Amino acid sequence: MATSQPPSSTPPTAIVCVGMAGSGKTTFMQRINSHLHAQKEPPYVINLDPAVRNVPFDSNIDIRDSVNYKEVMKSYNLGPNGGILTSLNLFATKIDQILGLLEKRTTPDAAKTDAKAIKNILVDTPGQIEVFVWSASGAILLDSLASTFPTVIAYIIDTPRTASTSTFMSNMLYACSILYKTKLPMILVFNKTDVKDAEFAKDWMTDFEAFQAALKEEEESGSFGGVEGGGMGGGSGYMGSLLNSMSLMLEEFYSHLSVVGVSSMTGAGINEFFEAVGEKAKEFERDYKPELERRRKQREAEKLENRERELGKLMKDMAVSGEPSTGKSAAKVPDMDTLSDMEDSSGDEDENQDGEGLTSRYKQALEESAPNAPTNEDHSFTRYLRASQMNM
């Protein structure tokens, strides 16, 4: 018993890999997966890219096993991005099953004291980063994962393509938007350091003067923005001042990030990456988890308030439908359908209690169904799936 207690008290860390198309996400996933296997700590791997043909690693949960990407495109007459988004939407409806499976697999069996607990959950996402980060299904998957496990975003950057000041700043702004959209701790992973060292990027993030010097050099050489031959050479002054202002504005953003240079091909920097993951997991428990709990309680309070409001509307509609259409004057007209004075009097007594009785019964029914009550969005999405009549 004593040997299985520590793993149960330390939940595994979920590492969600996101990045632009061609940044080397899948190769990076393969590298960290093989690294953990070499350390005798195999991770639990999830593939959320429905359009990928082959992946160089084994996935414990694969979206392609549940959703046929090509059939989705045909059924809904969609393009590639729409097919990926709809596939994620369909897969997100099974999030409760996914979380149940993750909790079951990552919880150590007390009967097997020699079994190693899973310490890492690796999540590979589609190359179309906006489809995952900015979609409702992506938010559902991330929020559900973060509500159960410490979750870290690994933003993969193509280092050779970030050598110019403008593309570097574009990447930083995108990373900033992802950080504030997901509200999860983030690690900037400068990939492909075997092609170009990432020290220049670290200098630009920590030293404002170094970034200014690089910007001035590009302007003077006529390669500002990566354009050779003076198309924007010398600069109009606007772009240079804009990038300088952005670098000053992002100084606070840089202070909340961990920056690691890695090579998915050679494996350099992988140890530093997992050290950063450990630090961010602690930061998640310390800073991000209380905020997630606050947001969860706020959503529950809003749901309860909405239920009370809907109950009030229901009781009001029932009261209106039960009143005579002619108002108070109609109350003076004797009811010709009354069979006896006894029936008439007993009906009046029941009517006084009926409102309270109905209210209490409806409240009780709502409270009993509250834990599993679907939201308006759930009803809407259920109707959407039923209308599709697609066999998954």
PDB file of C-alpha atoms in Angstrom, residues 157 159-173 204 218 225-226 243:
ATOM      1  CA  ILE A 157       8.211  27.181 -33.010  1.00  0.00           C
ATOM      2  CA  THR A 159      13.435  28.319 -35.230  1.00  0.00           C
ATOM      3  CA  PRO A 160      14.938  28.814 -38.736  1.00  0.00           C
ATOM      4  CA  ARG A 161      11.721  30.503 -39.878  1.00  0.00           C
ATOM      5  CA  THR A 162      11.801  32.867 -36.887  1.00  0.00           C
ATOM      6  CA  ALA A 163      15.208  34.383 -37.601  1.00  0.00           C
ATOM      7  CA  SER A 164      13.813  37.722 -38.814  1.00  0.00           C
ATOM      8  CA  THR A 165      12.451  40.233 -36.320  1.00  0.00           C
ATOM      9  CA  SER A 166       9.008  40.468 -37.953  1.00  0.00           C
ATOM     10  CA  THR A 167       8.324  36.713 -38.062  1.00  0.00           C
ATOM     11  CA  PHE A 168       9.700  36.381 -34.533  1.00  0.00           C
ATOM     12  CA  MET A 169       7.317  39.055 -33.279  1.00  0.00           C
ATOM     13  CA  SER A 170       4.416  37.433 -35.148  1.00  0.00           C
ATOM     14  CA  ASN A 171       5.143  34.140 -33.392  1.00  0.00           C
ATOM     15  CA  MET A 172       5.330  35.865 -30.008  1.00  0.00           C
ATOM     16  CA  LEU A 173       2.002  37.619 -30.532  1.00  0.00           C
ATOM     17  CA  TRP A 204      15.643  39.039 -28.040  1.00  0.00           C
ATOM     18  CA  GLU A 218      17.703  44.437 -40.926  1.00  0.00           C
ATOM     19  CA  GLY A 225      10.698  41.514 -42.773  1.00  0.00           C
ATOM     20  CA  GLY A 226      12.775  38.940 -44.660  1.00  0.00           C
ATOM     21  CA  LEU A 243       8.016  46.218 -33.477  1.00  0.00           C
TER      22      LEU A 243
END
